[in-house]
Coordinates of C-alpha atoms in Angstrom, one line a residue:
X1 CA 0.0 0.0 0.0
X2 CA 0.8 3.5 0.3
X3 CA 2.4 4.3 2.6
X4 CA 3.9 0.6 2.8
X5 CA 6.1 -1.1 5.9
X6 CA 8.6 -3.9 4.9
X7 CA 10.9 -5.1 7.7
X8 CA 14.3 -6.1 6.4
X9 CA 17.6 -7.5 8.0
X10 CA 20.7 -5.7 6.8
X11 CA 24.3 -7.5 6.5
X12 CA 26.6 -5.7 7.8
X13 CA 30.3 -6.3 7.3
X14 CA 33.4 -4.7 9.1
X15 CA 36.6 -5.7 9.4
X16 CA 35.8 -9.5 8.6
X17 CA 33.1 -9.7 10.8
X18 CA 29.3 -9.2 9.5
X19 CA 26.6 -8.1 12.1
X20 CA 23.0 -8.5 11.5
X21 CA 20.5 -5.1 11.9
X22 CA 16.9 -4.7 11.7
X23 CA 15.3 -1.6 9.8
X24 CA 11.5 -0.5 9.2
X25 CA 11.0 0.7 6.0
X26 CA 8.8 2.8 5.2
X27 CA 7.7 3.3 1.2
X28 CA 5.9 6.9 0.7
X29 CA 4.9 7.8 -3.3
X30 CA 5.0 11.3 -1.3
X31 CA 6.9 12.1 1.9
X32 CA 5.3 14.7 4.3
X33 CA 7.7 17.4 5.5
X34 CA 7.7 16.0 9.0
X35 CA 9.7 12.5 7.5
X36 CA 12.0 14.2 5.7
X37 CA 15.0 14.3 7.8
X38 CA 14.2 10.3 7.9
X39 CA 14.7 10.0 4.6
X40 CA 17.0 7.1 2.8
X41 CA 16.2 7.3 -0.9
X42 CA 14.3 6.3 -3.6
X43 CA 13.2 3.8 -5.5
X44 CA 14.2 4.7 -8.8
X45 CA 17.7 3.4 -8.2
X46 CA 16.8 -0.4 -7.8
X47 CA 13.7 -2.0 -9.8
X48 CA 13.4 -4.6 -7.6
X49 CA 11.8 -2.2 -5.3
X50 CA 8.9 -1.0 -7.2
X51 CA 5.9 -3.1 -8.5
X52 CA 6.4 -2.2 -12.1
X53 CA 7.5 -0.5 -14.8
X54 CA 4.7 1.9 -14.3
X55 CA 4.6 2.6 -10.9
X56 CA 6.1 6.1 -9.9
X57 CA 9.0 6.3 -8.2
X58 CA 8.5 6.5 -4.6
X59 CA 10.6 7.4 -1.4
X60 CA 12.6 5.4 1.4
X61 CA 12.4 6.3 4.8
X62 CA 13.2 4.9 8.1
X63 CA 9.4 4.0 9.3
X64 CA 10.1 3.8 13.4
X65 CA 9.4 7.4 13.2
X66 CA 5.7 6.9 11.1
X67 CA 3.1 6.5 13.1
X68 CA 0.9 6.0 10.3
X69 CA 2.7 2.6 9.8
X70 CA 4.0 1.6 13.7
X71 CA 0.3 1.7 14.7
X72 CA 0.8 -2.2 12.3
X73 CA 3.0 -3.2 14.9
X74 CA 0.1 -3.2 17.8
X75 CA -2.1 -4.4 15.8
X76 CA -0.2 -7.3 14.9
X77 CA 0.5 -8.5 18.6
X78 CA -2.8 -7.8 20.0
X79 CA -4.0 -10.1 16.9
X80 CA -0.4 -12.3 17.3
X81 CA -0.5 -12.3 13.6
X82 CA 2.2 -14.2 11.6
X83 CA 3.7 -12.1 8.3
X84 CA 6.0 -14.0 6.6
X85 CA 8.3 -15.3 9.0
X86 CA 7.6 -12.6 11.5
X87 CA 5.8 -14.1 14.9
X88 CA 3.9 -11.5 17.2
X89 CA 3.2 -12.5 20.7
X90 CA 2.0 -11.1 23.5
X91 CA 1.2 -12.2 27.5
X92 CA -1.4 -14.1 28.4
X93 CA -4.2 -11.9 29.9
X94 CA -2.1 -8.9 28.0
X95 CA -5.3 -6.6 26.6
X96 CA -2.6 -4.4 23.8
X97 CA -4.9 -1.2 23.0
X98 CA -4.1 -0.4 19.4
X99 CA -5.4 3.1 19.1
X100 CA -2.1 4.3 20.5
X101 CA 0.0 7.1 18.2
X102 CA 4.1 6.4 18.5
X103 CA 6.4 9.0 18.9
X104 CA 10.3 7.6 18.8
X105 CA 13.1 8.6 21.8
X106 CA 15.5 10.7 20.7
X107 CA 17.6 10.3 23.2
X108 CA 21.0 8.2 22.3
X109 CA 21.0 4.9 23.0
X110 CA 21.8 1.7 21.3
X111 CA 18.4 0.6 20.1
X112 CA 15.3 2.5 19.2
X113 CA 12.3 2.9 21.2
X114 CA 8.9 3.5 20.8
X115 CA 6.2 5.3 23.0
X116 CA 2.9 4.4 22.7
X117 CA 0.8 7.3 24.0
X118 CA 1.7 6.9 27.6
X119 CA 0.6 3.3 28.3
X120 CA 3.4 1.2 26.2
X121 CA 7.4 1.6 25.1
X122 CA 8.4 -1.0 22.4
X123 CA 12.1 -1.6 22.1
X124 CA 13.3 -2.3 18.5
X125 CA 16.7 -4.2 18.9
X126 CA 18.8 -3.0 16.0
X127 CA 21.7 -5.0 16.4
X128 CA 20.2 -8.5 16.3
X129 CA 21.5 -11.0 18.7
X130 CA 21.8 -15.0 18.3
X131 CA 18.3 -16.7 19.6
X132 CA 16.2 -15.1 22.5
X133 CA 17.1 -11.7 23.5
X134 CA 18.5 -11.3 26.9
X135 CA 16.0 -8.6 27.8
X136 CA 12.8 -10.6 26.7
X137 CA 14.5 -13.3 28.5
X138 CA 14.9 -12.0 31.7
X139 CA 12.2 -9.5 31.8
X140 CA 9.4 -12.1 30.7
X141 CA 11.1 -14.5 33.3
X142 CA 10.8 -11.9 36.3
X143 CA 7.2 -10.6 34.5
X144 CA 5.9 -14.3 34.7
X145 CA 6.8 -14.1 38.6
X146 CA 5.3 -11.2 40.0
X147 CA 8.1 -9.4 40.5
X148 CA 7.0 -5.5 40.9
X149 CA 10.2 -3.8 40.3
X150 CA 10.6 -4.9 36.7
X151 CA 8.1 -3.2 34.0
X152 CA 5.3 -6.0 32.9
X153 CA 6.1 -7.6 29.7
X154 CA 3.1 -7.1 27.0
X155 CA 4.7 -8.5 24.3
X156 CA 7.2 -9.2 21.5
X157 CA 8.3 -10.2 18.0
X158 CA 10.7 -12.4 16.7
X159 CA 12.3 -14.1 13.3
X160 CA 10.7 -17.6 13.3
X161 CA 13.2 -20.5 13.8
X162 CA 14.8 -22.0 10.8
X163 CA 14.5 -18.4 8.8
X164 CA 17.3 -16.5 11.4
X165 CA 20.2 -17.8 10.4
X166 CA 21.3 -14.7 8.3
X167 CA 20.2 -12.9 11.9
X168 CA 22.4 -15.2 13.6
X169 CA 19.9 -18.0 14.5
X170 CA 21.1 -21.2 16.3
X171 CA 17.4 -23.0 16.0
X172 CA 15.5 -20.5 18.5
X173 CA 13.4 -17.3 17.1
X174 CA 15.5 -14.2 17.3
X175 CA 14.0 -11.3 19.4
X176 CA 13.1 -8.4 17.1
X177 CA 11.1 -6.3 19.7
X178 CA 9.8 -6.0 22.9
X179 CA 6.9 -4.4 24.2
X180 CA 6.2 -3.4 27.9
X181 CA 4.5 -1.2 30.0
X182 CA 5.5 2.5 30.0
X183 CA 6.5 4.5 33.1
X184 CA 5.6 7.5 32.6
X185 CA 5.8 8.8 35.9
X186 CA 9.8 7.3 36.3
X187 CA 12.4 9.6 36.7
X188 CA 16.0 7.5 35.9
X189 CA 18.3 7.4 38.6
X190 CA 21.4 9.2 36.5
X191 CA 19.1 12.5 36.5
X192 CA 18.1 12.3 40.2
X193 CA 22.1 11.5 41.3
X194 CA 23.0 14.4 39.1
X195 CA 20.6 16.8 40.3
X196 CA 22.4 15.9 44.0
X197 CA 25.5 16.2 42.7
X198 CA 24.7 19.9 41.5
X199 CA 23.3 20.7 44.9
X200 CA 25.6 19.2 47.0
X201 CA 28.3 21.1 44.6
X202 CA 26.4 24.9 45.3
X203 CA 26.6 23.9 49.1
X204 CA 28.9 26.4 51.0
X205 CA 31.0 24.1 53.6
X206 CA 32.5 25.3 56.4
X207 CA 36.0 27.6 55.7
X208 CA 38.8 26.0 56.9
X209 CA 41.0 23.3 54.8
X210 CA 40.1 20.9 58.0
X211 CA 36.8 20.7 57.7
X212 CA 37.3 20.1 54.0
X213 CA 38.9 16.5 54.9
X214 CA 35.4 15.1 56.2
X215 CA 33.2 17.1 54.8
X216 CA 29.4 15.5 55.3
X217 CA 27.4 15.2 51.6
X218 CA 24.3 15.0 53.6
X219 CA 24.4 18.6 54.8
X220 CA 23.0 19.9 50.6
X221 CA 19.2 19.7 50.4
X222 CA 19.7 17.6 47.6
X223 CA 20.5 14.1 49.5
X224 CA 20.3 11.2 47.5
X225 CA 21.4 8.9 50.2
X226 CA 17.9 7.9 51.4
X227 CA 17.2 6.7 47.6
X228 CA 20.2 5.0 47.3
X229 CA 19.2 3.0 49.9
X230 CA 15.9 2.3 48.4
X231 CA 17.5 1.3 45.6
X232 CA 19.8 -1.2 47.1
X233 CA 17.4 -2.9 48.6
X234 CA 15.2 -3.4 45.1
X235 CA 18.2 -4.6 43.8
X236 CA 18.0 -7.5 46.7
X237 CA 14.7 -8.1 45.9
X238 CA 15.3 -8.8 42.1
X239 CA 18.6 -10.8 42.2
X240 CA 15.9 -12.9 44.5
X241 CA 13.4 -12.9 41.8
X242 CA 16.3 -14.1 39.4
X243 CA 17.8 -16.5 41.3
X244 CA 13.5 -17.8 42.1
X245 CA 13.2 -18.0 38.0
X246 CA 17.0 -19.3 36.9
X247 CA 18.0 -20.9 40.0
X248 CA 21.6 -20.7 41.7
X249 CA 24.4 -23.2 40.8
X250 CA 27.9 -23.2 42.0
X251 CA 31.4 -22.1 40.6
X252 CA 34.3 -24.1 41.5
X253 CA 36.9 -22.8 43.2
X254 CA 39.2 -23.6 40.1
X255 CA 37.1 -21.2 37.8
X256 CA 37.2 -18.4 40.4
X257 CA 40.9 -19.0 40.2
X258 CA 41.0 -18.4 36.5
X259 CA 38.5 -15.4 36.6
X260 CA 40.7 -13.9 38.9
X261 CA 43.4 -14.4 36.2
X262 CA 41.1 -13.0 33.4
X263 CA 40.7 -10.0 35.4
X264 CA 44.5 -9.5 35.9
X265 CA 45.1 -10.4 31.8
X266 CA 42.4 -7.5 30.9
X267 CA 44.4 -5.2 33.3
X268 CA 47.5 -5.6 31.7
X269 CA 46.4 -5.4 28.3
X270 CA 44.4 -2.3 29.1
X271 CA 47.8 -1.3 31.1
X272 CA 49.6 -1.3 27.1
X273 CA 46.4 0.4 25.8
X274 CA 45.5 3.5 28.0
X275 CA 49.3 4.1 30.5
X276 CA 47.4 6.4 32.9
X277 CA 46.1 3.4 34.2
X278 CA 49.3 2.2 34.8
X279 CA 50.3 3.9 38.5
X280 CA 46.7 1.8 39.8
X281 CA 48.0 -1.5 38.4
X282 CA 50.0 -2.6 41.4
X283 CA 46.9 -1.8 43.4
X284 CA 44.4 -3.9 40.8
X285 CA 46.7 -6.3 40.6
X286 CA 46.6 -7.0 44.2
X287 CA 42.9 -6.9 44.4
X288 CA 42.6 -9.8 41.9
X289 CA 45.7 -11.8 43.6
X290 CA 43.7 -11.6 47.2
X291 CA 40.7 -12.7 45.3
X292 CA 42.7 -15.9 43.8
X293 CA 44.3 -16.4 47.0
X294 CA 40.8 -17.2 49.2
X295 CA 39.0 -18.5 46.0
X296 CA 36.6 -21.2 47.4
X297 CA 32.8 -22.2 45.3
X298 CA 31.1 -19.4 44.4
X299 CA 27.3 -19.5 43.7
X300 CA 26.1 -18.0 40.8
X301 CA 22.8 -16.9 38.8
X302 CA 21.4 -14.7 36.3
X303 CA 22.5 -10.9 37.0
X304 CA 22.3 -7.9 35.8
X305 CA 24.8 -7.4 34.4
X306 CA 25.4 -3.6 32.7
X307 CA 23.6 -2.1 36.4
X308 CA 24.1 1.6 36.8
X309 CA 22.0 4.5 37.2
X310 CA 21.1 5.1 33.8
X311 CA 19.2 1.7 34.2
X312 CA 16.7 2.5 37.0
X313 CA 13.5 4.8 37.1
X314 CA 12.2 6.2 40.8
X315 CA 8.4 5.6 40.4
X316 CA 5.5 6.6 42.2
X317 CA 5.6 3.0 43.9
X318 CA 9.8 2.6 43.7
X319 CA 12.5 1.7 42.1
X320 CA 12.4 0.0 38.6
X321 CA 15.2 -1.4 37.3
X322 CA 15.3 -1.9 33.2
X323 CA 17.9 -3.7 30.5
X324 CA 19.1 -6.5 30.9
X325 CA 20.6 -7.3 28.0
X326 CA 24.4 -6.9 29.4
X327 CA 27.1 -4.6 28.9
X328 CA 27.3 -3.4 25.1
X329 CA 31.2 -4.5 24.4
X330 CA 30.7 -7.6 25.6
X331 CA 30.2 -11.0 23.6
X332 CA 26.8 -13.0 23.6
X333 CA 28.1 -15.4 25.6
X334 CA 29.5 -12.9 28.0
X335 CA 26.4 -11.4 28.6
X336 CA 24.7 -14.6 29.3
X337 CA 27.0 -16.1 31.4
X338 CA 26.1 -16.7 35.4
X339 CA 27.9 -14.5 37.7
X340 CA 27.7 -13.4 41.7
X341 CA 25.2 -10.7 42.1
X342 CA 27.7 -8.5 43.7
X343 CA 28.7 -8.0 40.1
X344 CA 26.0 -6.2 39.6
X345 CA 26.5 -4.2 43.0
X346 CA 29.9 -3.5 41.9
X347 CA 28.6 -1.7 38.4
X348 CA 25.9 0.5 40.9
X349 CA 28.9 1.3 43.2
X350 CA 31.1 2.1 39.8
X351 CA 27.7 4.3 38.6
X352 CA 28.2 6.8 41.7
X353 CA 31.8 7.0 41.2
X354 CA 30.8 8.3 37.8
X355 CA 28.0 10.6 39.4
X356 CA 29.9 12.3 41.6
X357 CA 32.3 13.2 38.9
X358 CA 30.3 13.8 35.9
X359 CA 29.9 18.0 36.1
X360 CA 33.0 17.9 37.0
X361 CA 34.2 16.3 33.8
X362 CA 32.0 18.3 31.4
X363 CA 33.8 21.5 31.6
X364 CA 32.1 24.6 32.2
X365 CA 29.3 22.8 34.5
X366 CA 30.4 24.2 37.9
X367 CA 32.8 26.9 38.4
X368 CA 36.2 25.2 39.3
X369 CA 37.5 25.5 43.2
X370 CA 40.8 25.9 44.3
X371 CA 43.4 23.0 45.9
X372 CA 41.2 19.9 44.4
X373 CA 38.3 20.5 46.4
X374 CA 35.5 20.0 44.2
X375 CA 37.0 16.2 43.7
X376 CA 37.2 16.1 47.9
X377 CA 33.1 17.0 47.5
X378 CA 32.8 14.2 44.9
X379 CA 34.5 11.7 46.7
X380 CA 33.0 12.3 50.1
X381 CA 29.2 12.5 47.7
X382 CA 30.0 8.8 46.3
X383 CA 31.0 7.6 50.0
X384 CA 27.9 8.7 51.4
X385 CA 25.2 6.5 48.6
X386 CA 27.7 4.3 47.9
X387 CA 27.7 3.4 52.1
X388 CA 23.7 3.7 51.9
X389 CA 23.0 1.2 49.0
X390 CA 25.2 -1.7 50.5
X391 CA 23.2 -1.0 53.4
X392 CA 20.1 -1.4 51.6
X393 CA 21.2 -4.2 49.8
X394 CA 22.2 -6.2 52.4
X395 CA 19.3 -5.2 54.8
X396 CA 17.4 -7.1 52.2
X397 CA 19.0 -9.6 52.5
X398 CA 21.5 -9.6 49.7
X399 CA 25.0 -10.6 50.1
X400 CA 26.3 -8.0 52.5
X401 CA 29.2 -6.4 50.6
X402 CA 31.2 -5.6 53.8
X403 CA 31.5 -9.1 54.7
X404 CA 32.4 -9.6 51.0
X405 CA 35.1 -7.2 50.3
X406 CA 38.1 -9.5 48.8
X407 CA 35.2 -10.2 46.1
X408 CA 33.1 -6.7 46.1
X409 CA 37.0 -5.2 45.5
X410 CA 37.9 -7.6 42.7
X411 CA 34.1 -7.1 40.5
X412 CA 34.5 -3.3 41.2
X413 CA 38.3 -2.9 40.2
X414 CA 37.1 -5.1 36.9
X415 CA 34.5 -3.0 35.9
X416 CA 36.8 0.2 36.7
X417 CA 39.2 -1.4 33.8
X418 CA 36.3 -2.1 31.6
X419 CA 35.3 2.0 31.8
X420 CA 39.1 3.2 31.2
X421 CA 39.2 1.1 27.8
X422 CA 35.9 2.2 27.0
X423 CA 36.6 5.6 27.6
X424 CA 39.7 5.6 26.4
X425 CA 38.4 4.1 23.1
X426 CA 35.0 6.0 22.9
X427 CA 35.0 9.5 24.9
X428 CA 38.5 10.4 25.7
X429 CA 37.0 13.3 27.8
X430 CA 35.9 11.3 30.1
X431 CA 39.2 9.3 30.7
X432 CA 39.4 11.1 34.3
X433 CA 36.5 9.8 35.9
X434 CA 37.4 6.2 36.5
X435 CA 41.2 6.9 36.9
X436 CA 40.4 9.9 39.5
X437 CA 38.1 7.5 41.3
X438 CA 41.0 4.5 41.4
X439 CA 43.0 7.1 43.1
X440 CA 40.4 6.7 46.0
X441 CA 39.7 2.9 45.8
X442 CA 43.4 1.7 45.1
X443 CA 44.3 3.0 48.4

């Protein structure tokens, strides 16, 4: 029809290695001003796309941001159609209105999502992963279980088994998209910490370069400490809720041996690659040769795995914590693999490092302060929510990180590698933050 919606999967090589991404077409004989900026091209340049010699050319557009032709997409799994070798499922009991206009989120991120009015979001995975996606996986798990601090699962679509292969198939359907309820009252956890940050930041402390040594975060209006708390213990009460739908098995004490060595290998490649890290390796190094040294069975589930701030929304009834599809530069089978929960307390501890420093690295934020002392207000900042969310966390019964702190040191000195090669690799402006922080930790 016109407009028309095709869904195609691109192949797309680099360097020897092809990846698989999804694209909604949209096919427009004329494109209204508001989809221009979405457009790809025309038809005119390949036959195969038009229906005959006679047909007028028409244009190419990318059709997530065409609500005329997203609305197909609820119809589709409140009907759980099958087009081609699409598949559209939703819940059981799941009622999906389809009256519901889409409007796209701008804001950067690694897939593209969908509101519908303010009742659903539909994530469309770009980068296709082999078989089930992690985050229809985990969420549809925890969904299926009641568990309230994960948004309900309404549906999803996926690339019928036996026609993924091109999309990375291994026999299951490949996840396409996944539908959920909508938060619309959420606020995300980054914004809130920042938001401290800046207030604690305008506080006026006592004069005196004495006072500046223990200065007290909690004396801004802005504390977050009470919500870090909060959100520790929600984080308890999920790992519970994973561990109730995956179940806990144990690591032998010979592969916690060997992921201590891992960690140690990554630090001294990322050592050659980024040298300011080099004045923290002794420091790391001894972190991951304690952790070898009392390494005993571990017991490990389904985690997180890429938790920080960015990943949680403060609702009217809590805290929400969203994505689980693992950290971005990390393999498929990295991101599935079982792990100690206080991984994931780790990356949250990691995320208020980054908090506390974040107006400090984007220059011109706050006015700079003489003698280091906006870093002293950032450290002290960190201490206090990182202090409250281990105290939530294990008030909720989660593995108490201070009884834990040969492993807690080791997960959180791993992921503070994994940020300095990230950074170093993607936003070189943001190098300081995890290498001011070690200068704290690697005490």
């Amino acid at each position: 029809g016109d407009p028309g919606l095709h869904h195609l999967i691109l192949d797309v090589t680099q360097n020897g290695v092809t990846d698989h991404y999804q694209l909604l077409l949209g096919v427009r004989r004329d494109l209204p001003d508001r989809l221009l900026h979405v457009e790809i091209g025309g038809t005119s340049g390949d036959p195969g796309l038009r229906e005959g010699p006679d047909v007028p050319e028409a244009h190419l557009y990318d059709a997530a941001h065409d609500p005329d032709l997203t609305r197909i997409l609820l119809d589709d799994l409140a009907a759980e159609a099958s087009v081609g070798p699409l598949r559209f499922r939703h819940t059981a009991g799941a009622g999906i209105r389809t009256d519901l206009t889409s409007l796209p989120i701008t804001a950067e991120q690694s897939n593209t999502s969908l509101l519908f009015g303010d009742a659903y979001i539909c994530k469309l995975f770009r980068r296709l992963s082999t078989g089930v996606n992690l985050d229809l996986e985990v969420n549809l798990a925890l969904t299926r279980g009641d568990c309230t601090h994960v948004p309900a699962v309404l549906g999803w679509i996926e690339l019928e088994p036996g026609r993924g292969a091109r999309a990375g198939g291994n026999g299951e359907p490949v996840t396409l998209a996944l539908l959920s309820d909508y938060l619309h009252t959420g606020a995300d956890g980054w914004s809130l910490a920042i938001a401290s940050v800046r207030d604690w930041f305008a506080h006026t402390p006592p004069a005196g370069d004495d006072e500046w040594a223990e200065l007290d975060a909690s004396a801004a209006g802005g504390d977050f400490a009470a919500e870090a708390e909060r959100l520790g213990a929600a984080t308890a009460e999920v790992h519970r809720a994973l561990a109730d739908a995956f179940g806990v098995t144990t690591l032998p004490a010979a592969e916690v041996h060997a992921m201590a060595a891992r960690m140690n290998a990554e630090l001294t490649g990322t050592c050659r690659a980024v040298p300011g890290l080099a004045p923290h390796a002794k420091a790391l190094t001894g972190a991951f040769l304690d952790l070898a040294a009392q390494a005993g069975p571990l017991p490990v589930q389904r985690v997180h795995g890429d938790y920080h701030l960015g990943q949680v929304l403060r609702t009217e009834s809590g805290w929400t914590l969203l994505d689980f599809e693992g950290e971005p530069a990390r393999t498929q089978h990295e991101r599935r693999a079982l792990a100690h929960p206080l991984r994931d307390v780790a990356g949250m501890l990691r995320s208020f490092e980054y908090a506390a420093r974040y107006l400090i690295a984007k220059s011109g934020t706050v006015p700079p302060e003489p003698g280091g002392r906006l870093e002293t207000r950032a450290h002290a900042w960190a201490a206090r929510n990182r202090a409250a969310f281990c105290r939530g966390y294990a008030a909720a019964g989660g593995a108490d990180p201070a009884a834990h702190s040969v492993l807690i040191r080791a997960f959180e000195f791993e992921k503070a590698i994994y940020e300095v090669r990230y950074e170093a690799q993607n936003r070189p402006a943001w190098l300081p933050v995890p290498l001011t922080s070690l200068a704290h930790l690697a005490t």
